[in-house]
């Protein structure tokens, strides 16, 4: 508030009031001392300022004085308002940051008072000197020296002193004189022990003298005051009192006690708001308060008169004369207002180009909180140690999981030494530096192979994936193929070559490319059955989920290549291994899958007709029960080939191929009665072998009698022998035949197989079975996967034809059933050895179906029965 009456061309004395207020309601804002002095409520004692610490001032034209009051969080009323609204400020992360900001603003605006005032009144909330002011004075003095060049530049830019004799060479009006005001509190209605008013006055005088001695010695020992007046922050009067004590009275039930403040904070704020309108300066009817008002006026005006006349001519430790280089300037109101606004703007806004002010404010924050500075020093000291802890024993490349685990251990190590409000900021720096170290050539690709192993290469791009959405961010990475550093052993399509292979990351590489490459190594190549594949040349659609989410994603492709490889693999010989089915056997073929397979979600083709394939859309992945009908894959994940004539297989020796375990390379004999209509029909559905198994002894004996020419023998007792086998292969290249679920074949010393193929025909064979080898480090067993089915068909003179109908449930009952792109049963040619190679990886178009870890689920991964069957020729 400014009193605008009167002339404002007189030289003025500037008096500033800073400091603290008490916790009591009537004195919760120190501005009451100025209101008592000027005898009017010019300064609002209970107003709320939502801004930062701010100024209010009053111009007393009668006494040529401007009173400036610095409102701050040291005023109790303002502090309570700040606490009441602390949650509304979202920019404040913690209380330490809030307190640091408030202290910084208070010191900056206190410096403005020291620069543009002649008298500084420092208010205390009790009758003892607060030694924290010593540190406060040192910080202000340091900030003044740091900001002095910027202040002088701002003053010169105003051009206010051309027509006056004011120079302000030191960046301030003068070296201000400091006055200290204390408060001596008593309960209302009680007297100071000892008797009358004269004794009370004398005790206050003695207390003031003692305080003067304490303050002088403290300031002198701290080198805040000295004989060098022109370089000091402020001076004190040499032969005049500079301490005044107010007598303050409070109600006995006052809410101002410190121990009650936190518990009744909200209620206290409300009460002070409600009672502010009733509080009146002139209601202080106590006689001592009136005497104090006159005494304080005499005390202060003595210094004001000296400032308006001679200035501070004899201040200092010994009262020596003022140095010629020091200045004492009195200015008129307009000049002071311009100075005040310009310097205030300089301190409140930091221009991006003002390096001096940025450095000064950085120094200020470093000195405000010594505990915080100590804690930050500790954090800064132990941050390199924590980074070294993270680096200790690091592998050349590691995964995100390893990085996160090591980072968590590093943060725990850092937390044992770091403290304070800077902890979170330095933890964030620790995280950023450790993550940057991980990204700097140590980050693994972490792409997961189709067998579940991560890529061990550093982060890279893959050829053919440069057009992905992350290509811009990954453009600096090298281009290379994924590699898990795991080598597997696998046989070729026909099983005649055992070759080392890389852990596959691509379905085509897993189920097609590897077998293509190995087949080129054969000197005599087998003849392949050509499974239907996509041969379109127009746009193609990648088919994802079909049943639950039938959304097609359109993608452009080049004209489709012939990826079947049939012509190349068979040396330009491609044959059709299935023949038209006679009408009288159509009913039998309709039942090839049989009712017994319904619980396994077996696949059938309506009317036994192959759906007309699409020439515009292809299936991305493998054919299975959930894939759209009529869509073909771009390559076949299955393989069916003929490796020789039936006479090439010698039952006593078994298959002469590499990788087979000892005596586990024999095929199992399966004896078929071709003239048993019931057997033939049921066998097409998978049950004929069971019927024949009960009559095997009788049928074989009748066949032998017929060969001897016995007249009573019948042609209906003749049996035909077919050799079949299910081969399992483990990742180490071990191969073996199984005769039934989880049972390997039994071979006698003369090479005769003791098992019956009928049991194999009527069984659901497990897709995975344990191998005899184990992992040395852990002792865990290695799982083998059913990879091939062998069939040695009889000669063309026999009346039957062997049939293959593969169906696989690779991941339990909830997974789809997989089958080749040719969905009908495959009729094999006679007098041949046929090998059906199953997919190495099963993929539903969205994800690979890994081998379950739970053995209960593992037992439900099946190759369904009716893999082997037969039918009568026409």
JSON list of C-alpha atoms in Angstrom, two decimals, residues 7 117 124 235 384 390 472-473 600 609 628 662 742 770 830:
[
{"chain": "A", "resi": 7, "resn": "UNK", "atom": "CA", "xyz": [4.90, 15.54, -2.67]},
{"chain": "A", "resi": 117, "resn": "UNK", "atom": "CA", "xyz": [17.33, 0.04, 2.05]},
{"chain": "A", "resi": 124, "resn": "UNK", "atom": "CA", "xyz": [12.76, -12.29, 16.01]},
{"chain": "A", "resi": 235, "resn": "UNK", "atom": "CA", "xyz": [26.64, -2.30, 9.89]},
{"chain": "A", "resi": 384, "resn": "UNK", "atom": "CA", "xyz": [30.83, -44.18, -9.81]},
{"chain": "A", "resi": 390, "resn": "UNK", "atom": "CA", "xyz": [27.27, -53.03, -12.04]},
{"chain": "A", "resi": 472, "resn": "UNK", "atom": "CA", "xyz": [14.35, -45.93, -38.38]},
{"chain": "A", "resi": 473, "resn": "UNK", "atom": "CA", "xyz": [15.50, -46.54, -34.80]},
{"chain": "A", "resi": 600, "resn": "UNK", "atom": "CA", "xyz": [-8.97, -85.51, -30.61]},
{"chain": "A", "resi": 609, "resn": "UNK", "atom": "CA", "xyz": [-13.03, -83.97, -51.88]},
{"chain": "A", "resi": 628, "resn": "UNK", "atom": "CA", "xyz": [-9.50, -71.48, -43.51]},
{"chain": "A", "resi": 662, "resn": "UNK", "atom": "CA", "xyz": [21.69, -100.22, -31.24]},
{"chain": "A", "resi": 742, "resn": "UNK", "atom": "CA", "xyz": [6.68, -94.83, -24.70]},
{"chain": "A", "resi": 770, "resn": "UNK", "atom": "CA", "xyz": [12.16, -89.49, -23.47]},
{"chain": "A", "resi": 830, "resn": "UNK", "atom": "CA", "xyz": [3.17, -100.99, -54.04]}
]
